[in-house]
Short mmCIF file of C-alpha atoms in Angstrom, two decimals:
data_model
loop_
_atom_site.label_atom_id
_atom_site.label_comp_id
_atom_site.label_asym_id
_atom_site.label_seq_id
_atom_site.Cartn_x
_atom_site.Cartn_y
_atom_site.Cartn_z
CA MET A 6 101.74 80.94 102.42
CA LEU A 7 99.82 78.36 102.98
CA ARG A 8 98.01 77.21 105.92
CA THR A 9 97.34 80.63 107.71
CA HIS A 10 94.39 79.04 109.81
CA LEU A 11 97.09 77.60 111.27
CA MET A 12 99.10 80.47 112.59
CA HIS A 13 98.58 82.14 115.60
CA MET A 14 98.52 86.07 116.23
CA GLY A 15 102.32 86.49 116.94
CA MET A 16 103.36 84.69 113.40
CA TRP A 17 101.00 86.84 111.58
CA ALA A 18 102.41 90.18 113.16
CA ASP A 19 105.67 88.61 111.98
CA LEU A 20 104.54 88.57 108.64
CA VAL A 21 102.80 91.99 108.26
CA HIS A 22 106.52 93.10 109.87
CA LEU A 23 108.37 91.59 107.08
CA HIS A 24 106.28 92.82 104.55
CA ARG A 25 105.99 96.68 106.06
CA THR A 26 109.98 96.53 106.25
CA THR A 27 111.36 94.97 103.47
CA ARG A 28 107.88 95.39 101.06
CA VAL A 29 108.16 91.68 99.59
CA ASP A 30 104.51 91.11 98.57
CA LEU A 31 103.45 88.05 100.54
CA ILE A 32 100.38 85.85 99.76
CA LEU A 33 98.69 83.84 102.48
CA VAL A 34 96.05 81.12 101.57
CA HIS A 35 93.42 80.96 104.89
CA HIS A 36 90.75 78.81 104.68
CA ALA A 37 88.73 80.21 107.24
CA GLU A 38 87.09 82.55 108.50
CA LEU A 39 89.56 85.78 108.79
CA PRO A 40 89.49 86.31 112.63
CA GLU A 41 88.94 89.94 114.11
CA ASP A 42 92.72 89.98 115.05
CA LEU A 43 93.90 89.33 112.01
CA ARG A 44 92.16 91.78 110.12
CA HIS A 45 93.20 94.41 112.53
CA LEU A 46 96.18 93.64 111.07
CA LEU A 47 95.58 93.93 107.67
CA GLN A 48 94.08 97.41 108.65
CA HIS A 49 97.83 98.78 108.85
CA CYS A 50 99.36 97.57 105.62
CA ASP A 51 98.58 96.75 101.59
CA HIS A 52 96.39 94.48 101.30
CA GLN A 53 93.63 92.63 99.08
CA VAL A 54 91.65 89.53 99.90
CA THR A 55 90.59 87.64 97.13
CA ASP A 56 87.69 84.53 97.25
CA THR A 57 87.64 83.41 93.62
CA LEU A 58 89.92 81.31 91.62
CA GLU A 59 89.29 84.11 88.83
CA ASP A 60 90.53 86.78 91.11
CA MET A 61 93.72 85.15 91.80
CA ARG A 62 94.18 84.20 88.11
CA ALA A 63 93.95 88.23 87.60
CA LEU A 64 96.46 88.99 90.18
CA HIS A 65 99.14 86.67 89.38
CA PRO A 66 98.57 85.91 85.23
CA TYR A 67 100.00 82.61 83.86
CA ARG A 68 102.95 83.86 81.91
CA GLY A 69 104.14 80.07 80.44
CA LEU A 70 107.60 79.15 80.31
CA GLY A 71 110.52 80.53 78.64
CA PRO A 72 113.98 79.08 76.90
CA ALA A 73 115.42 79.54 80.75
CA GLN A 74 112.87 77.20 82.84
CA LEU A 75 112.71 74.19 80.04
#
């Protein structure tokens, strides 16, 4: 989810609830210092903070296109 730095507390709480109830993996792109209330929410779910492109590539390596995607 892009531009999460524009979201408010209730929206973040909804995303954390979605993660906790469905176990879906969420990728949030936040282009600012994390606010304290968001840091607090993240303490209550599995998460990883990355701040480099190399770290992101390590989490989600490019797998290329298979025949079905061509």
